[in-house]
PDB file of C-alpha atoms in Angstrom:
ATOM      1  CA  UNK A  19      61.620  34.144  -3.489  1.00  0.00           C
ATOM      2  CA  UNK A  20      59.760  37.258  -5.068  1.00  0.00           C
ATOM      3  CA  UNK A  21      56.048  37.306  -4.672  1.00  0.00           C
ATOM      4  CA  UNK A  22      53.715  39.943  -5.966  1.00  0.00           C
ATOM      5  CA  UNK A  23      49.846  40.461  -4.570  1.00  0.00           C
ATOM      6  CA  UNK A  24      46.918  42.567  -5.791  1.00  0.00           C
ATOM      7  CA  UNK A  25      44.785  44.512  -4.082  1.00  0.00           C
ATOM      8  CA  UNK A  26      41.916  47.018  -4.134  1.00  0.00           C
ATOM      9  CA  UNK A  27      38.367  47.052  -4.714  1.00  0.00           C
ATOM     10  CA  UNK A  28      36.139  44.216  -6.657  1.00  0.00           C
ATOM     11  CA  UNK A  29      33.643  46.363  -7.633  1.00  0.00           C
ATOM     12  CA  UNK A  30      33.409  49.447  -8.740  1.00  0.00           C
ATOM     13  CA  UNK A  31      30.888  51.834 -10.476  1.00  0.00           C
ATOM     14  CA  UNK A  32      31.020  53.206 -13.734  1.00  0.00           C
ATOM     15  CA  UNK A  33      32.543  56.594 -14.285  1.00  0.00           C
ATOM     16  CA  UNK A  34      34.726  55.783 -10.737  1.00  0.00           C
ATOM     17  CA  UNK A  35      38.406  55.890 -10.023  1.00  0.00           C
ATOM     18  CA  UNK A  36      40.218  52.715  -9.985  1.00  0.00           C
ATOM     19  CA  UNK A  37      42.967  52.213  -7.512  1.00  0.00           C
ATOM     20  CA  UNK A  38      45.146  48.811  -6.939  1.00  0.00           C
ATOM     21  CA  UNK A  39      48.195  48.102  -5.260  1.00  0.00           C
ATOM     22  CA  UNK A  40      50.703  45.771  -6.276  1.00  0.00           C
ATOM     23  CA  UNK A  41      53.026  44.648  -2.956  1.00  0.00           C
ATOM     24  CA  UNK A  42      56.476  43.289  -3.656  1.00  0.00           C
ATOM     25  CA  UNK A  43      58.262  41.198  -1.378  1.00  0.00           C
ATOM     26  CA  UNK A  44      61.969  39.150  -1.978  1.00  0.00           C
ATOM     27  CA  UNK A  45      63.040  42.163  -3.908  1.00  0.00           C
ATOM     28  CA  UNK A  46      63.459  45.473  -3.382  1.00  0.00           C
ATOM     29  CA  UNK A  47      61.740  47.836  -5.448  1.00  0.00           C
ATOM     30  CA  UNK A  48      65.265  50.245  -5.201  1.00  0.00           C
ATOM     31  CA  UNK A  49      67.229  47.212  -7.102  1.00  0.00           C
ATOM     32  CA  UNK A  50      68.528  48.598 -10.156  1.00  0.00           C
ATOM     33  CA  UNK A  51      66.678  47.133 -13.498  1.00  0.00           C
ATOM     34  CA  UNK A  52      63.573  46.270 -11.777  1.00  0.00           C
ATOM     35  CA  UNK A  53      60.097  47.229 -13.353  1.00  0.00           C
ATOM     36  CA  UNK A  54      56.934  46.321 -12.387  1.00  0.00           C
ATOM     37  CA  UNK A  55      53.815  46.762 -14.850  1.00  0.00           C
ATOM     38  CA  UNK A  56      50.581  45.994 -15.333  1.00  0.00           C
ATOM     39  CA  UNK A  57      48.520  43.534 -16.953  1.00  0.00           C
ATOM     40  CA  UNK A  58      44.838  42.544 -17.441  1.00  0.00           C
ATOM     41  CA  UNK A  59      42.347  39.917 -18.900  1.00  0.00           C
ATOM     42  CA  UNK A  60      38.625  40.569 -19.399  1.00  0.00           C
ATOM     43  CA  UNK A  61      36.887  37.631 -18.708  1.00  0.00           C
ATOM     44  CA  UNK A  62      37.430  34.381 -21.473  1.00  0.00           C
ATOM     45  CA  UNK A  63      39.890  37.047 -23.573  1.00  0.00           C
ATOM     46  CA  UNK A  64      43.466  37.404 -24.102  1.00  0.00           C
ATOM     47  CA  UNK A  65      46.063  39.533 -21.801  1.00  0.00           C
ATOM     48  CA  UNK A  66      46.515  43.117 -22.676  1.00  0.00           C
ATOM     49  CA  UNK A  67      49.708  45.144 -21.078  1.00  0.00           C
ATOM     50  CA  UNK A  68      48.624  48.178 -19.408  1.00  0.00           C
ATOM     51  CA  UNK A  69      51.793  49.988 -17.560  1.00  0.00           C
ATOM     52  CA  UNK A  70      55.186  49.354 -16.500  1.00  0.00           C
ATOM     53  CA  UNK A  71      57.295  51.558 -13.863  1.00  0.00           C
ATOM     54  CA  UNK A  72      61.161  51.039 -13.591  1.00  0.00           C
ATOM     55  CA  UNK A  73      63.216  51.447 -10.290  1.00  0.00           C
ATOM     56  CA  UNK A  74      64.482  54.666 -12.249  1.00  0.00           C
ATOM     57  CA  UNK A  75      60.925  55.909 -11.822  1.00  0.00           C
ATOM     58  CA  UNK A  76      60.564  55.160 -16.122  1.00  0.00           C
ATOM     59  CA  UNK A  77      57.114  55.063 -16.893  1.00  0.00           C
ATOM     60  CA  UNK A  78      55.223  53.214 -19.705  1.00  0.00           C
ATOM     61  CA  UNK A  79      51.775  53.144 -20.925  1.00  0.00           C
ATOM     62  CA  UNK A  80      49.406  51.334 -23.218  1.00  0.00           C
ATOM     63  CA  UNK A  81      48.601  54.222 -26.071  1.00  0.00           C
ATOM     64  CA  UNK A  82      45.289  53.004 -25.866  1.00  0.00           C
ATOM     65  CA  UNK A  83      44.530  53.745 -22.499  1.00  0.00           C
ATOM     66  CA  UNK A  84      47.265  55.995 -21.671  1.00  0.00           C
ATOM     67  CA  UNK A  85      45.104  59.227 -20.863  1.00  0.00           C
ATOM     68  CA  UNK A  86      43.429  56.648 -18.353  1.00  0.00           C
ATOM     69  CA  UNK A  87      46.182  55.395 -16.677  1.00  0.00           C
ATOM     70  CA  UNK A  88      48.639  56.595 -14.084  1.00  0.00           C
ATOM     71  CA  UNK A  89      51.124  54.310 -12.467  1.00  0.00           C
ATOM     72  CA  UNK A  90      53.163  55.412  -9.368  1.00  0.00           C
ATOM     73  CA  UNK A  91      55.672  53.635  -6.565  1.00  0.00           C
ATOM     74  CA  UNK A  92      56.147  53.693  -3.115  1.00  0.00           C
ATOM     75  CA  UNK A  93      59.605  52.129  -2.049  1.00  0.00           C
ATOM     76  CA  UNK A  94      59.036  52.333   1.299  1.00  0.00           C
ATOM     77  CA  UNK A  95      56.409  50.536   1.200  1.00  0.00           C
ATOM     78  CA  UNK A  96      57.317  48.251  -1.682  1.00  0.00           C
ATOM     79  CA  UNK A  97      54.532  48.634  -3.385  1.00  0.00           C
ATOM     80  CA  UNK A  98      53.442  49.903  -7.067  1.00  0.00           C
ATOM     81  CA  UNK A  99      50.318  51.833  -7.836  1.00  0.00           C
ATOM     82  CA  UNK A 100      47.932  51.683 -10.632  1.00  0.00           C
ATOM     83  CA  UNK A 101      45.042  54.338 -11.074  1.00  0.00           C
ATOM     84  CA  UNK A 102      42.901  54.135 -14.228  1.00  0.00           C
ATOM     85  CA  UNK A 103      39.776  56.372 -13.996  1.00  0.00           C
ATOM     86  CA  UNK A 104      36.655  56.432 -15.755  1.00  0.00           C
ATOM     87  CA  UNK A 105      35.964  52.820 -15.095  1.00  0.00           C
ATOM     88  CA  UNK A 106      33.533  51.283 -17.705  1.00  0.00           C
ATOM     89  CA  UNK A 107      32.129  48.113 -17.834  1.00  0.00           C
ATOM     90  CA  UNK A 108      34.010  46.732 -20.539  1.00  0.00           C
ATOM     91  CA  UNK A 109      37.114  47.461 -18.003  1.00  0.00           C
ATOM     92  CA  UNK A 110      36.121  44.413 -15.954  1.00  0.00           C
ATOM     93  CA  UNK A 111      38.475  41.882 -16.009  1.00  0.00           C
ATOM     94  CA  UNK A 112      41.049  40.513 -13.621  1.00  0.00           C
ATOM     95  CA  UNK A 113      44.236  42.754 -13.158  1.00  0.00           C
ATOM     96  CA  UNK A 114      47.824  41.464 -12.845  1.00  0.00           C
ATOM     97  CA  UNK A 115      50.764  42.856 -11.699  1.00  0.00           C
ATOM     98  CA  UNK A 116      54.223  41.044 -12.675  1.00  0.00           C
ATOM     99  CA  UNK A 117      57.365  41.532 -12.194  1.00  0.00           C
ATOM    100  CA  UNK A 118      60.385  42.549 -14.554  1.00  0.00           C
ATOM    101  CA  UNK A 119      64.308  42.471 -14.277  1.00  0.00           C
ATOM    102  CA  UNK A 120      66.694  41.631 -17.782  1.00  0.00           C
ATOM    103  CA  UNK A 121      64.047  39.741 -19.112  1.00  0.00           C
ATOM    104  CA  UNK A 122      59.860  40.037 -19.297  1.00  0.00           C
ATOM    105  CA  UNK A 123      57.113  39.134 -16.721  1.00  0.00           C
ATOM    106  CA  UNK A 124      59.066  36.146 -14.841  1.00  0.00           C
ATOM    107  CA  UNK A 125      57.098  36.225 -11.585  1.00  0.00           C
ATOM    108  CA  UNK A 126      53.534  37.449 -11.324  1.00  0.00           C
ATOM    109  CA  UNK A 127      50.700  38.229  -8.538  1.00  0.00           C
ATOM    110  CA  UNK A 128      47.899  35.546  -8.502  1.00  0.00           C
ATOM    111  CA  UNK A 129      45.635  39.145 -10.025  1.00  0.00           C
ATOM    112  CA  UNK A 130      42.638  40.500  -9.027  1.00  0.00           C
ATOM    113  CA  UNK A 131      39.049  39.995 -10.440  1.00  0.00           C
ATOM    114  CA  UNK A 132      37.376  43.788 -10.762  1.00  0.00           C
ATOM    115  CA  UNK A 133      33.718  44.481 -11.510  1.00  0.00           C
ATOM    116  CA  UNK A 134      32.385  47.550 -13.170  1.00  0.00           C
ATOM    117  CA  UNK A 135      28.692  47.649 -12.597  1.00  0.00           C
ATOM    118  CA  UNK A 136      26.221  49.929 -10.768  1.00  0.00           C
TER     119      UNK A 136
ATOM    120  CA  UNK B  14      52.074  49.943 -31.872  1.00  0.00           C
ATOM    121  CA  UNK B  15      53.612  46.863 -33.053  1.00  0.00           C
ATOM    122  CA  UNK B  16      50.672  44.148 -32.931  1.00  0.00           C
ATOM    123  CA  UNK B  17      51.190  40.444 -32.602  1.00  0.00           C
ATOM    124  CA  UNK B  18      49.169  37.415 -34.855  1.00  0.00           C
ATOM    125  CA  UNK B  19      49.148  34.040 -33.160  1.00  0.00           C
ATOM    126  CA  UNK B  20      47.741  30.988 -35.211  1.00  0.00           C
ATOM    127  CA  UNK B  21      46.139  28.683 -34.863  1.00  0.00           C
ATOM    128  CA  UNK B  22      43.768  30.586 -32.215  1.00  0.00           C
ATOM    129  CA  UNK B  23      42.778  26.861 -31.333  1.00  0.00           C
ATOM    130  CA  UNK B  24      44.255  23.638 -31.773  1.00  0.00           C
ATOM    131  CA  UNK B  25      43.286  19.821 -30.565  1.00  0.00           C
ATOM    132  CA  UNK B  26      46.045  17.355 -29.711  1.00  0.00           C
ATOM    133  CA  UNK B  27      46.690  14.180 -27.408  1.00  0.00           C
ATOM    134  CA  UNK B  28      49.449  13.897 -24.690  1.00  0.00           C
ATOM    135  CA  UNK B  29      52.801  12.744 -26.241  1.00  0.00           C
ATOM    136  CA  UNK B  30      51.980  15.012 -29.437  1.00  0.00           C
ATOM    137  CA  UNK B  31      54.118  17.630 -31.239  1.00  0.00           C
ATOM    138  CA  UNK B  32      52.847  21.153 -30.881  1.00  0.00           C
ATOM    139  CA  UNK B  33      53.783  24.255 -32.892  1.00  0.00           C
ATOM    140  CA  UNK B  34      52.608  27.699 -32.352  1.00  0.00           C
ATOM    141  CA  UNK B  35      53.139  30.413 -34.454  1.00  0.00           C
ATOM    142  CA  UNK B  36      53.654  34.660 -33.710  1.00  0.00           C
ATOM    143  CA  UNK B  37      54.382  37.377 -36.249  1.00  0.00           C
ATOM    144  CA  UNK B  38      54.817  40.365 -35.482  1.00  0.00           C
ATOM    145  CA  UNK B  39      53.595  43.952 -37.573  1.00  0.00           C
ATOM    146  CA  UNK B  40      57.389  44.821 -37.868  1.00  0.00           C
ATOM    147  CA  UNK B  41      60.703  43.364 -36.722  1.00  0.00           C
ATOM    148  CA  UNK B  42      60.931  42.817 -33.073  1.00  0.00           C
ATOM    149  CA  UNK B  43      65.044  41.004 -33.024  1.00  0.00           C
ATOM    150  CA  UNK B  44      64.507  38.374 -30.582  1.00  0.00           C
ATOM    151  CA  UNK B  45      62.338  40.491 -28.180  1.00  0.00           C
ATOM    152  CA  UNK B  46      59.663  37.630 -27.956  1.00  0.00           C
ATOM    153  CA  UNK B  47      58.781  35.871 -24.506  1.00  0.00           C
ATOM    154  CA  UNK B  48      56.058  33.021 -24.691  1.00  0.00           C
ATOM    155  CA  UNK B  49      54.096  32.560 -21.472  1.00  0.00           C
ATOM    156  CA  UNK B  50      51.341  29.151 -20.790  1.00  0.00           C
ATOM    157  CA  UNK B  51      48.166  30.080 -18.940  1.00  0.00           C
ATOM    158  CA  UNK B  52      46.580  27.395 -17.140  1.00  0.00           C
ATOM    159  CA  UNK B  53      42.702  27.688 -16.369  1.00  0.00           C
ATOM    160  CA  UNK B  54      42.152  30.377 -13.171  1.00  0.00           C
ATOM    161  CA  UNK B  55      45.706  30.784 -13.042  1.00  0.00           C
ATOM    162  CA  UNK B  56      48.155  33.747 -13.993  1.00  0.00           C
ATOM    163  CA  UNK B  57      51.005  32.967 -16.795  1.00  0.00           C
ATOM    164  CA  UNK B  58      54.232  31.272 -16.334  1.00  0.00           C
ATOM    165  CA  UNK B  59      57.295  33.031 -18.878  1.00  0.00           C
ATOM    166  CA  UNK B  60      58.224  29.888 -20.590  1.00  0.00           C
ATOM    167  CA  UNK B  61      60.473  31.798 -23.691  1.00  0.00           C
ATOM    168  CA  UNK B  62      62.109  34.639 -23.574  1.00  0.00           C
ATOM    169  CA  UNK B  63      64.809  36.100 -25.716  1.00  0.00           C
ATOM    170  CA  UNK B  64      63.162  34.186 -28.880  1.00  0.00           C
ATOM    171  CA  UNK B  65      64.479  31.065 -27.334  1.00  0.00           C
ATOM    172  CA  UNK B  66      66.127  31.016 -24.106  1.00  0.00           C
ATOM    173  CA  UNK B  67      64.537  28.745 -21.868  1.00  0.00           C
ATOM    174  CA  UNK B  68      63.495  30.235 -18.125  1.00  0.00           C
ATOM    175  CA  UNK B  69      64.977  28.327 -15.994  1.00  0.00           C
ATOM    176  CA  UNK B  70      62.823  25.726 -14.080  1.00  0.00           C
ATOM    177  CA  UNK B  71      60.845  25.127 -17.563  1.00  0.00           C
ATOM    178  CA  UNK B  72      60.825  21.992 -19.018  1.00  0.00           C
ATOM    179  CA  UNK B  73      63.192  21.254 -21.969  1.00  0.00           C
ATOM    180  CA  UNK B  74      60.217  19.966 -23.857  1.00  0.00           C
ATOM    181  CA  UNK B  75      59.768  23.693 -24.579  1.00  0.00           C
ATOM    182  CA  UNK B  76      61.447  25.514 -27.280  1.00  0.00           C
ATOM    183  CA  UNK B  77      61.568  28.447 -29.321  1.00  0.00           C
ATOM    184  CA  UNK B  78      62.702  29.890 -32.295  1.00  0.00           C
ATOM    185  CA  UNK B  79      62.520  32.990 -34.556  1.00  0.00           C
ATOM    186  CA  UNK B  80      63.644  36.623 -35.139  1.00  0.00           C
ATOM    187  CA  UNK B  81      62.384  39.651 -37.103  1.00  0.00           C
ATOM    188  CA  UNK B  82      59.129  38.752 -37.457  1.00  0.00           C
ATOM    189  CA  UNK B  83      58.200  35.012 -37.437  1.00  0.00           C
ATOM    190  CA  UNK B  84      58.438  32.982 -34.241  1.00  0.00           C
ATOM    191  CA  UNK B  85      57.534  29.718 -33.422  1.00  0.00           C
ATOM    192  CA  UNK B  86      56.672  27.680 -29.860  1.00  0.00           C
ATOM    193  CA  UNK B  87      57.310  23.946 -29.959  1.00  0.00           C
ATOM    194  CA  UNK B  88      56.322  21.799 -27.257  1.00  0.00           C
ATOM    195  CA  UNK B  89      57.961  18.195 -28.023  1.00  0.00           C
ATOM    196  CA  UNK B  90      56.168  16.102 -26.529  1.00  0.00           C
ATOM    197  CA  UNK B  91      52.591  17.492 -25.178  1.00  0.00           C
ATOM    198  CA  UNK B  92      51.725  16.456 -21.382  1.00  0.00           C
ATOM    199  CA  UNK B  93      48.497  16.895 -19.542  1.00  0.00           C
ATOM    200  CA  UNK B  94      49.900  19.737 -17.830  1.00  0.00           C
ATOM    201  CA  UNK B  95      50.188  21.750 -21.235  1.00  0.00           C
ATOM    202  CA  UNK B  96      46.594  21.900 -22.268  1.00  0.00           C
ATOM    203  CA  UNK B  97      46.497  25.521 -21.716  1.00  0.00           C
ATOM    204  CA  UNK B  98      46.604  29.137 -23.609  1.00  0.00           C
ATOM    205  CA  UNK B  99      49.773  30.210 -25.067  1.00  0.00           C
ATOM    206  CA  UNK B 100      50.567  34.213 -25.279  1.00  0.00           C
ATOM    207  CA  UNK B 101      53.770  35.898 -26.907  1.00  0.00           C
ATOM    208  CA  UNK B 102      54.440  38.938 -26.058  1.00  0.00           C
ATOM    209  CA  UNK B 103      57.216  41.370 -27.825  1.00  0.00           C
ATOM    210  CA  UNK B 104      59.443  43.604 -25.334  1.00  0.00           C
ATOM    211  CA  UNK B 105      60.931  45.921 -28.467  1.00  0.00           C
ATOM    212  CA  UNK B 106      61.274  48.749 -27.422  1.00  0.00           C
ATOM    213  CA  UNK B 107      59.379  50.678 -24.694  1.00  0.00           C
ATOM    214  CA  UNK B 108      55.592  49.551 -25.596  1.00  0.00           C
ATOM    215  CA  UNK B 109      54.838  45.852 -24.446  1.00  0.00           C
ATOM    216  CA  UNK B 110      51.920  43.783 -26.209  1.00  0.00           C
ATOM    217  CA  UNK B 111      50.368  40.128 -26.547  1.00  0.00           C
ATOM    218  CA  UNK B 112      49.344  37.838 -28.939  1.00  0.00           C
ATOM    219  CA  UNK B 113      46.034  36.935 -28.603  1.00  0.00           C
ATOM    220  CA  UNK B 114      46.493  33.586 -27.516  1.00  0.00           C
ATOM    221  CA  UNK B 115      46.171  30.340 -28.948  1.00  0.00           C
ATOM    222  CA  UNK B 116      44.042  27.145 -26.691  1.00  0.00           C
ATOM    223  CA  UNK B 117      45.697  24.163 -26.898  1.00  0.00           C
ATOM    224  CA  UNK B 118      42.690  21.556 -26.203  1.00  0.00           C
ATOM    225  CA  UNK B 119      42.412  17.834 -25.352  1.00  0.00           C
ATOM    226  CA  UNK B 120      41.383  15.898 -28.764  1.00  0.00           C
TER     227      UNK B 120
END
């Protein structure tokens, strides 16, 4: 069974770093095909795909918020890291992580609800 | 960046109903089209991928159709566990994005 979790802060200032971690378990993060990304949903709005990071260490990115963004993995750790700085306001929303392999986002984390407010 | 159009945005319906749900996308896609159902305070559940391959575990009263640029969701027979929001998503390619949901509501 593959599970995925958030974490990090759920609150954060504007003009601050953003850091969450995404921890896999069931699956190894070294499994060939396997990506992990990003997702997010402000509040009463649609999803919007951030990032996605393949076992290879491929690396994808939103254009929109690319210069924002950086997305990184630890294997030893199983985990997948998501850094998106300048935090604004409008970037409050909850944050998934999900899980690819052959196909799009089959299993996802339960996400994580981040402020941005001073 | 290849955007995708859902309509209707909203839609009313009663359990045992026939549901349809369009997505177009800006340019061809092929069959790169997943559909996912969001349930209130919950994260999505892949329903579609692959235009219209079935994940496994999801009911058969879920189908899907389309390639290029039209697709289409049908949910045969609506149940109360379906009033929800509906995304597609398109996977062409290296750049992921989502429709902008459409509400399927209790009439």
């Amino acid at each position: 069974q593959i599970t995925l979790k958030e974490s990090g802060p759920t609150l954060v200032k504007p003009t601050q770093t953003l850091t969450l971690t995404c921890t896999v378990s069931g699956l190894s993060l070294n499994t060939s095909g396997v990506g992990v990304g990003w997702i997010r949903q402000p509040p009463g709005k649609a999803l919007e795909w951030l990032a996605l990071i393949y076992t290879n260490d491929n690396k994808r990115y939103s254009p929109s918020l690319k210069s924002r963004l950086t997305i990184t993995k630890d294997t030893s750790k199983n985990q997948v890291v998501l850094t998106m700085t300048n935090m604004d306001p409008v970037d409050t929303a909850t944050y998934y992580c999900a899980h690819t392999r052959w196909k799009p986002f089959d299993y996802w984390g339960q996400g994580t609800l981040v402020t941005v407010s001073s | 960046d290849i955007q995708m159009t859902q309509s209707p945005s909203s839609l009313s319906a009663s359990v045992g109903d026939r549901v349809t749900i369009i997505c177009r996308a800006s340019q061809s896609i092929s069959t790169y089209l997943s559909w996912y159902r969001q349930r209130p305070g919950k994260a999505p559940e892949l329903l579609i991928y692959a235009a219209s391959t079935l994940q496994s575990g999801v009911p058969s009263r879920f189908s899907g159709s389309g390639s290029g640029t039209d697709f289409t969701l049908t949910i045969s027979s609506l149940q109360p566990a379906d009033f929800a929001t509906y995304y597609c998503q398109q996977s062409y390619r290296t750049l992921w994005t989502f429709g902008q949901g459409t509400k399927v509501e209790i009439k």
